[in-house]
Coordinates of C-alpha atoms in Angstrom, one line a residue:
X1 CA 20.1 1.1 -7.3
X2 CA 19.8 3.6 -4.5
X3 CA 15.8 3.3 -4.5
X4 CA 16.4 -1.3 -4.3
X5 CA 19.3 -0.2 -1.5
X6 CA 16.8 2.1 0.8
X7 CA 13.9 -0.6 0.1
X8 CA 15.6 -3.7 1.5
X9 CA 17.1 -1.7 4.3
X10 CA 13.6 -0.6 5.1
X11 CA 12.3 -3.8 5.1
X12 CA 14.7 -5.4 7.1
X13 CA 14.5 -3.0 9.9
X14 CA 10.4 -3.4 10.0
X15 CA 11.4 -7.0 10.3
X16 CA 12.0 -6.7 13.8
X17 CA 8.9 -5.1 14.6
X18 CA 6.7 -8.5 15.2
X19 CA 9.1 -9.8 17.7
X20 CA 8.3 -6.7 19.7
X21 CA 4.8 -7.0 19.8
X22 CA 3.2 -8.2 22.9
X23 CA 0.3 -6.8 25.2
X24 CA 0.6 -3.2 26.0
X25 CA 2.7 -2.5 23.3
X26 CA 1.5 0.3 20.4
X27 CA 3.9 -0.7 17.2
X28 CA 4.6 2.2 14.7
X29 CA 6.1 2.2 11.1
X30 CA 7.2 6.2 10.5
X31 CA 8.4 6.6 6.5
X32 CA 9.9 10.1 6.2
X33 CA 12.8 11.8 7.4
X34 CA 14.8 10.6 10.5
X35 CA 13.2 13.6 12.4
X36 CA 9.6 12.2 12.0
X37 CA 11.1 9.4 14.1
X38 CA 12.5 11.2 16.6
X39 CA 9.5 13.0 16.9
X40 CA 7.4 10.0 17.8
X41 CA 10.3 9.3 19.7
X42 CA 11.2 12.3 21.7
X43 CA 8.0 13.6 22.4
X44 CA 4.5 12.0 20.8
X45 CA 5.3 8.2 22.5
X46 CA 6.2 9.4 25.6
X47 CA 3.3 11.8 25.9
X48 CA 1.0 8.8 24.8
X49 CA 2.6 6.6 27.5
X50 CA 2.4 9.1 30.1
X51 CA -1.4 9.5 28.9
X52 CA -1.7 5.7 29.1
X53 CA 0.1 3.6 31.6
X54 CA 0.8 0.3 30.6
X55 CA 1.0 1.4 27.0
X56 CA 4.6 1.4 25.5
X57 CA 5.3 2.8 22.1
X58 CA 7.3 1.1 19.9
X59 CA 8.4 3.0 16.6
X60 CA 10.8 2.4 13.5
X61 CA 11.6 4.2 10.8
X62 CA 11.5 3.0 7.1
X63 CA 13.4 5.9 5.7
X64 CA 12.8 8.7 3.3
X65 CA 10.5 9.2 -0.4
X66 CA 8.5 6.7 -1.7
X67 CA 10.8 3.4 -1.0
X68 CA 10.1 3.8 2.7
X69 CA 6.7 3.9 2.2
X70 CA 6.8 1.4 -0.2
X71 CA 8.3 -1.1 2.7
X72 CA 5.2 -0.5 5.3
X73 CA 2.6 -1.3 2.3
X74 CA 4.9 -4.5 1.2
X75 CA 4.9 -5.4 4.6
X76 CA 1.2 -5.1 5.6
X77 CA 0.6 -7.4 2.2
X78 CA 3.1 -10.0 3.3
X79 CA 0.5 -10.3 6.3
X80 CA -2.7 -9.9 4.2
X81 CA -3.4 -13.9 5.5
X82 CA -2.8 -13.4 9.1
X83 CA -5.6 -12.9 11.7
X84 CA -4.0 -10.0 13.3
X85 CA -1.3 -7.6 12.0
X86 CA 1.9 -6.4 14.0
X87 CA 2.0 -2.9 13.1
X88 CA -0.8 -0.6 14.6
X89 CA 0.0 2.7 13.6
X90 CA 1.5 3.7 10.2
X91 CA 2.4 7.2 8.7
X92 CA 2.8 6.5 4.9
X93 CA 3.2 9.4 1.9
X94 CA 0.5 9.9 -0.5
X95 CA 1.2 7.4 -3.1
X96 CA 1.6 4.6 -1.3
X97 CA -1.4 5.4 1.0
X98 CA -3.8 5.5 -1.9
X99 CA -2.5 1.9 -2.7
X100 CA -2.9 0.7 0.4
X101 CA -6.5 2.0 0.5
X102 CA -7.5 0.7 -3.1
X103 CA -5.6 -2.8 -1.8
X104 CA -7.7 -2.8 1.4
X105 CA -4.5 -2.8 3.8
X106 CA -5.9 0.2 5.7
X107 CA -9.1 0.6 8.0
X108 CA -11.7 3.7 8.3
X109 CA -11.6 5.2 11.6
X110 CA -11.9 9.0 10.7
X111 CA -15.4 8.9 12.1
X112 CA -14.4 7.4 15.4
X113 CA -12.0 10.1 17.0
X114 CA -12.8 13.5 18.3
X115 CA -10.3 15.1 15.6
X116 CA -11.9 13.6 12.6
X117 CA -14.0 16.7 11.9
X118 CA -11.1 19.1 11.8
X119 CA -9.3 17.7 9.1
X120 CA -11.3 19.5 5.7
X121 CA -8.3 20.1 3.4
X122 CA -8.8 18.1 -0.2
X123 CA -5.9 16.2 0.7
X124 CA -7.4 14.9 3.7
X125 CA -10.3 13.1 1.1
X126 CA -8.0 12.9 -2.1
X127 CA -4.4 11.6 -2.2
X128 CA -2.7 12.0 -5.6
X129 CA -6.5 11.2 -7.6
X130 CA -7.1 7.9 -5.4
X131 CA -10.0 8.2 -2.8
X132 CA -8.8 8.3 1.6
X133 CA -11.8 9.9 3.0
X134 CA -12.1 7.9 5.9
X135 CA -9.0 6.5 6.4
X136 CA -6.3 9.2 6.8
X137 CA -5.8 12.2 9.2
X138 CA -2.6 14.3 8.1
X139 CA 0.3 13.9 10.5
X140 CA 1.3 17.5 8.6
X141 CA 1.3 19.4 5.2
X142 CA 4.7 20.5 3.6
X143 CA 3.7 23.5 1.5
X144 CA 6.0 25.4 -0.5
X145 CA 5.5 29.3 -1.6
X146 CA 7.1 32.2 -3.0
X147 CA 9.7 33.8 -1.1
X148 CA 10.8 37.0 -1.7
X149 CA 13.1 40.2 -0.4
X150 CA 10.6 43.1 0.5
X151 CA 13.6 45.3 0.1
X152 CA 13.9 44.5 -3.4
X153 CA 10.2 43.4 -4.4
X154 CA 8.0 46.4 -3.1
X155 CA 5.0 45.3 -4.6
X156 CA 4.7 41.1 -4.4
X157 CA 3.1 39.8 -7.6
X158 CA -0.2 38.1 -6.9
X159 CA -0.4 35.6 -9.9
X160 CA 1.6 33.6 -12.2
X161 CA 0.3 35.9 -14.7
X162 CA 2.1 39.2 -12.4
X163 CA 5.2 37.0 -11.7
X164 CA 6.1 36.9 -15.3
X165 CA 6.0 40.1 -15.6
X166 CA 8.0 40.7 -13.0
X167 CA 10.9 38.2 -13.9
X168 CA 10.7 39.6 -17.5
X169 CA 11.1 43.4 -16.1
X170 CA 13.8 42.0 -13.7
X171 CA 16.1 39.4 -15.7
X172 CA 17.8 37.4 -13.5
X173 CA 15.8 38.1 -9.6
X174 CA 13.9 35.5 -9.9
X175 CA 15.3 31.9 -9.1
X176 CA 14.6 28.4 -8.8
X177 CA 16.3 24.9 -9.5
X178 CA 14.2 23.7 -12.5
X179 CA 13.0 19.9 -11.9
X180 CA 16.8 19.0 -10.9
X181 CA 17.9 18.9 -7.2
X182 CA 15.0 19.4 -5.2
X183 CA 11.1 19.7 -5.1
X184 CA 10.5 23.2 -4.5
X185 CA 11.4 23.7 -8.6
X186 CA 9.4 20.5 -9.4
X187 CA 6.1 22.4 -7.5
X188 CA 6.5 25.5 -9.2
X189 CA 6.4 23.8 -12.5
X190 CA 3.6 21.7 -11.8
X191 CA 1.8 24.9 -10.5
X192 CA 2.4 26.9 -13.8
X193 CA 0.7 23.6 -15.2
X194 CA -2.1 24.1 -12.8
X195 CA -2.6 28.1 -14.4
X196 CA -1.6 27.5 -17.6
X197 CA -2.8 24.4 -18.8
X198 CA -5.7 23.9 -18.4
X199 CA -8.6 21.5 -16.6
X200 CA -6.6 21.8 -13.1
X201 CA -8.9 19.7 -11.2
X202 CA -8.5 16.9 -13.5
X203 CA -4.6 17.3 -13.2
X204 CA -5.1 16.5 -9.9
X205 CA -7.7 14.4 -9.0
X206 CA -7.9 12.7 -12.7
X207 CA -9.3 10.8 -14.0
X208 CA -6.4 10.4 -16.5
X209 CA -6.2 11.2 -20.5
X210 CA -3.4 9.8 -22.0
X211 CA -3.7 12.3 -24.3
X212 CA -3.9 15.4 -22.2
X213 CA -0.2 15.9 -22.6
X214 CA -0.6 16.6 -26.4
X215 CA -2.9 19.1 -26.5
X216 CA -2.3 22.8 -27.6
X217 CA -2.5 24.1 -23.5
X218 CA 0.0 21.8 -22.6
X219 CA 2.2 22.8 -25.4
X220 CA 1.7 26.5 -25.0
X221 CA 2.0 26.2 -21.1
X222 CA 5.3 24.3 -21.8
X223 CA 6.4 26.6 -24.8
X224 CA 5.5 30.0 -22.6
X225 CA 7.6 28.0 -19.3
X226 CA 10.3 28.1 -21.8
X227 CA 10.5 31.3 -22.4
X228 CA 10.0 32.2 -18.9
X229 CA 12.9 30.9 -18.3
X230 CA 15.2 33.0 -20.2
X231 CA 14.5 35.8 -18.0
X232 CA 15.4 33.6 -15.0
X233 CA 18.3 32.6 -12.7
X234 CA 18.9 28.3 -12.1
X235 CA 19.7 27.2 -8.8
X236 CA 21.8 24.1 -7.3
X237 CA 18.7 23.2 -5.4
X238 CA 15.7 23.8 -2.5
X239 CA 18.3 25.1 0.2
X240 CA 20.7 26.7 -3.0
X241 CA 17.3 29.0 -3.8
X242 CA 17.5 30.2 -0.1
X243 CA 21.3 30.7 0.1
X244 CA 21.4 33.0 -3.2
X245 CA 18.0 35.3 -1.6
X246 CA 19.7 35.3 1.1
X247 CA 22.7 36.5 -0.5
X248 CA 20.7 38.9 -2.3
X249 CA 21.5 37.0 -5.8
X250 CA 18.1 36.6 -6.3
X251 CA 15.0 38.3 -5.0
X252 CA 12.2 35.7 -5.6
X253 CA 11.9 32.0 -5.6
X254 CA 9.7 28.9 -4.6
X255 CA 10.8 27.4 -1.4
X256 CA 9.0 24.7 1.1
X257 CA 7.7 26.9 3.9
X258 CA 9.1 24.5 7.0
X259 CA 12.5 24.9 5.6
X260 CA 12.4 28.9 5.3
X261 CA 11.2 29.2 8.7
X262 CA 13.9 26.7 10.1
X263 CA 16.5 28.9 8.6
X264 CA 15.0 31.8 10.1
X265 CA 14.4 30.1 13.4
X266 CA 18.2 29.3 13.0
X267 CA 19.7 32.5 12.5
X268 CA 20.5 31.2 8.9
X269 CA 18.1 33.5 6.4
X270 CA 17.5 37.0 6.4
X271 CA 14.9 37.5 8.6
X272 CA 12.8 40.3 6.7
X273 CA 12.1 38.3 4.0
X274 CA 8.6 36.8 3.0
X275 CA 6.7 34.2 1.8
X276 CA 3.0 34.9 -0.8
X277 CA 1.2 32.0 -2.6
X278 CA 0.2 33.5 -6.0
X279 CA -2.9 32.8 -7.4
X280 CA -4.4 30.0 -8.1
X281 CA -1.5 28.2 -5.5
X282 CA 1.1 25.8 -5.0
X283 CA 1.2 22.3 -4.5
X284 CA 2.5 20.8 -1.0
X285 CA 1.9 17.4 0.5
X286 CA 0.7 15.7 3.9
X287 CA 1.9 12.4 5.4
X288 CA -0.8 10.3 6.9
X289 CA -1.5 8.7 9.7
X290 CA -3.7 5.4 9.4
X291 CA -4.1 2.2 10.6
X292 CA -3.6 -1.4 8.7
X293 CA -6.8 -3.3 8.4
X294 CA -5.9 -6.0 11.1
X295 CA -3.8 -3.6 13.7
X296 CA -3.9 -6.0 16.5
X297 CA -4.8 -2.4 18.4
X298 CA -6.7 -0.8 16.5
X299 CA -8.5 0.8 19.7
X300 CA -5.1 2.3 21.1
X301 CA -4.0 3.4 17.5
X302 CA -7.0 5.2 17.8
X303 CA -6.2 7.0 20.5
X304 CA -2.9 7.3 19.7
X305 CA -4.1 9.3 16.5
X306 CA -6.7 11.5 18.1
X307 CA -4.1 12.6 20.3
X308 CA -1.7 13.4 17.7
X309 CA -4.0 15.4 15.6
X310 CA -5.3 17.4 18.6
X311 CA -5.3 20.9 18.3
X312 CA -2.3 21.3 21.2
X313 CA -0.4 18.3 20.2
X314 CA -0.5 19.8 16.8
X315 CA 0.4 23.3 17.7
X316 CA 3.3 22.3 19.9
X317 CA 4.2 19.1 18.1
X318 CA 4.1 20.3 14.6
X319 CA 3.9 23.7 14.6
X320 CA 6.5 25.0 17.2
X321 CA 9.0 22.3 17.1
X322 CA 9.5 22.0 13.3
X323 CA 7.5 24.9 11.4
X324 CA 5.3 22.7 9.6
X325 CA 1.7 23.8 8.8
X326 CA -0.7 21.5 10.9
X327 CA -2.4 18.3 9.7
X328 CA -5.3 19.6 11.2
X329 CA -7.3 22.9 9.8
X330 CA -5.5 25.9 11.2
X331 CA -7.8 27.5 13.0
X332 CA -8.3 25.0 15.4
X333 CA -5.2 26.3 16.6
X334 CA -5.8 29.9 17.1
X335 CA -6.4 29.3 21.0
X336 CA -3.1 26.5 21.5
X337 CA -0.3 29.1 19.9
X338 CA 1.1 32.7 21.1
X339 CA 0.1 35.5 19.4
X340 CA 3.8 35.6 18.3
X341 CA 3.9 32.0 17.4
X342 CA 0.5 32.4 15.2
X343 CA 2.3 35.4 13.6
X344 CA 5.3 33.6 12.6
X345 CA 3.7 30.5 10.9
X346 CA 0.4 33.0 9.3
X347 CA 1.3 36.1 9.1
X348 CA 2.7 35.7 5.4
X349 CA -0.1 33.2 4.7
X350 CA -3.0 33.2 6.0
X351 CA -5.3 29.8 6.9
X352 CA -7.9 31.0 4.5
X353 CA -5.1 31.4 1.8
X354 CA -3.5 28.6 2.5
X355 CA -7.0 26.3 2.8
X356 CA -7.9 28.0 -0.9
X357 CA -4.2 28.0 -2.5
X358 CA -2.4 25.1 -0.5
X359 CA -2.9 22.4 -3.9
X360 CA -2.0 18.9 -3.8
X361 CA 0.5 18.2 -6.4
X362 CA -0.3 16.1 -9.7
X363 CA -2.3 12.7 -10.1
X364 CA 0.7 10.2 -10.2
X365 CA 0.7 10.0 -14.0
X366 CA 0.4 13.4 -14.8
X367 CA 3.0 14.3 -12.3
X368 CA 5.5 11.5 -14.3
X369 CA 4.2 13.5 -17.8
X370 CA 5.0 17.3 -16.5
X371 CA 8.3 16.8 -16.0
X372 CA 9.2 14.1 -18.9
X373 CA 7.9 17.7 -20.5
X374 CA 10.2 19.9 -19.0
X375 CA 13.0 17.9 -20.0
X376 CA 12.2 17.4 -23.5
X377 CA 10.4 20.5 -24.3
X378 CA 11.6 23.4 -22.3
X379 CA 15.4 22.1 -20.4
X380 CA 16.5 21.6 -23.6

């Protein structure tokens, strides 16, 4: 019900976007959080106007998870007929991009801006198994990792293989929430998939086997997750795993990397402790910015684009203002960021590490089949 509630709402408000368009007017449909609206808001619009006079920026937001997504891609189809298209600009999650690509509601434009090229992550080519090369550049990538109290962990495992020893030698220090309350859980369960189940790059980029899931890795990856477990402590959720490290209830856990720094930034985690991604890594995911086949300005969304996947835009965009890793290959921002700015966001984890060990999560099916898994064959 809450999923039909967000949708409608969503679709309502992008509605009102047509009536809005006119000459000199860049139209843009944000899903995601309220604060990837205020950010084209506060700061990329104005900095595009200011770049372009004339130009106005126009944005709304379709909300949260899939369903806002889901709204820009039902919207661009309810115009599939029409000669020219009223939003110019969209930044869409992984699922629904790959649609949108496969459906032909998005145009290739990589190729034409002076950014293209610095995009190389998988995720900028692969979304979720379905083929974007072309027609994405990542607004941002969301990664999570393992934090951890040096005080308490003097020696950081380096695998999977070293963090169930630890947990086993240290009942009850490690934490996370399972695949209930929050994603960080979810991605470290789909990365013990990813070491122990074999055939990784088909878990991610497919094709799909039905009958993958019955297989004797998948069992014994399940069966050994399972017994990893006993050795573990549960926690209410993503910011729960933070408030018990920082508590010192637990030592080690996954967490999404923005939101640690955040509560560092804030004053609201313990600022000694650390983030590693164990081999062979963790999934995370982008947004993307595209553009819908027919954008009536496609030239300016362009632009608009290239600007916001430049190396300083990135670096004091995404970067400074809300700890996210770049959209952008890292190192392209090694002249844009303070030494101390750099430290913060790589010091932990490094570009290379995180270019090798940041993993997308699951192909859309397999993703569904880990965690009906979890809760039949190792919650229970």
């Amino acid at each position: 019900m809450f999923v039909k509630i967000a949708s409608l709402a969503a679709t309502a408000a992008l509605l009102t976007v047509g009536a809005a368009h006119a000459d000199g007017t860049l139209n843009v449909a944000t899903g995601g959080s309220q604060n990837m609206v205020d950010y084209v808001t506060d700061y990329l619009g104005p900095l595009f106007e200011k770049q372009n006079p004339g130009w106005t920026v126009s944005v709304v937001g379709t909300g949260p998870g899939d369903a806002g997504s889901q709204a820009i891609m039902e919207k661009l189809k309810a115009q599939e007929s029409s000669d020219k298209w009223d939003l110019d600009v969209v930044v869409t999650a992984q699922l629904q991009t790959g649609k949108m690509v496969e459906d032909g509601l998005l145009q290739k434009y990589v190729a034409d801006i002076a950014t293209g090229k610095m995009a190389t992550r998988d995720t900028s080519k692969m979304s979720l198994g379905m083929n974007v090369e072309g027609f994405v550049m990542p607004m941002f990538h969301s990664q999570t990792a393992i934090a951890y109290n040096p005080d308490l962990v003097k020696n950081p495992p380096k695998s999977f293989d070293e963090i169930k020893a630890w947990a086993e030698a240290n009942k009850g220090a490690f934490g996370y929430n399972g695949i209930k309350n929050g994603m960080s859980g979810v991605a470290f369960t789909a990365a013990w998939m990813y070491a122990y189940a074999g055939d990784r790059e088909q878990l991610m980029n497919g094709p799909y086997d039905a009958a993958r899931k019955s297989t004797p890795a998948w069992d014994k990856a399940l069966a050994d997750l399972k017994a990893f477990n006993e050795f573990v402590t549960f926690t209410p959720g993503n910011a729960g795993t933070l408030d018990m490290m920082n508590r010192g209830e637990i030592a080690m856990g996954p967490v999404w990397v923005d939101m640690f720094y955040s509560w560092q930034a804030d004053g609201r985690l313990n600022p000694a402790l650390k983030l590693f991604l164990p081999e062979p890594g963790m999934p995370g995911q982008p947004y993307y910015y595209a553009i819908p086949a027919k954008a009536a300005n496609a030239d300016m969304a362009r632009k608009f684009i290239e600007l916001a996947t430049s190396p300083k835009v990135q670096a004091e965009g995404i970067v400074k203002r809300f700890n996210w890793y770049p959209g952008i290959d890292a190192g392209n921002l090694k002249d844009e960021l303070s030494a101390d700015d750099w430290n913060k966001l790589f010091s932990d984890i490094t570009p290379d590490e995180l270019a090798s060990k940041g993993l997308p999560f699951p192909l859309g099916s397999y993703f569904a089949e880990i965690n009906e898994a979890y809760e039949a064959k190792v919650a229970n």
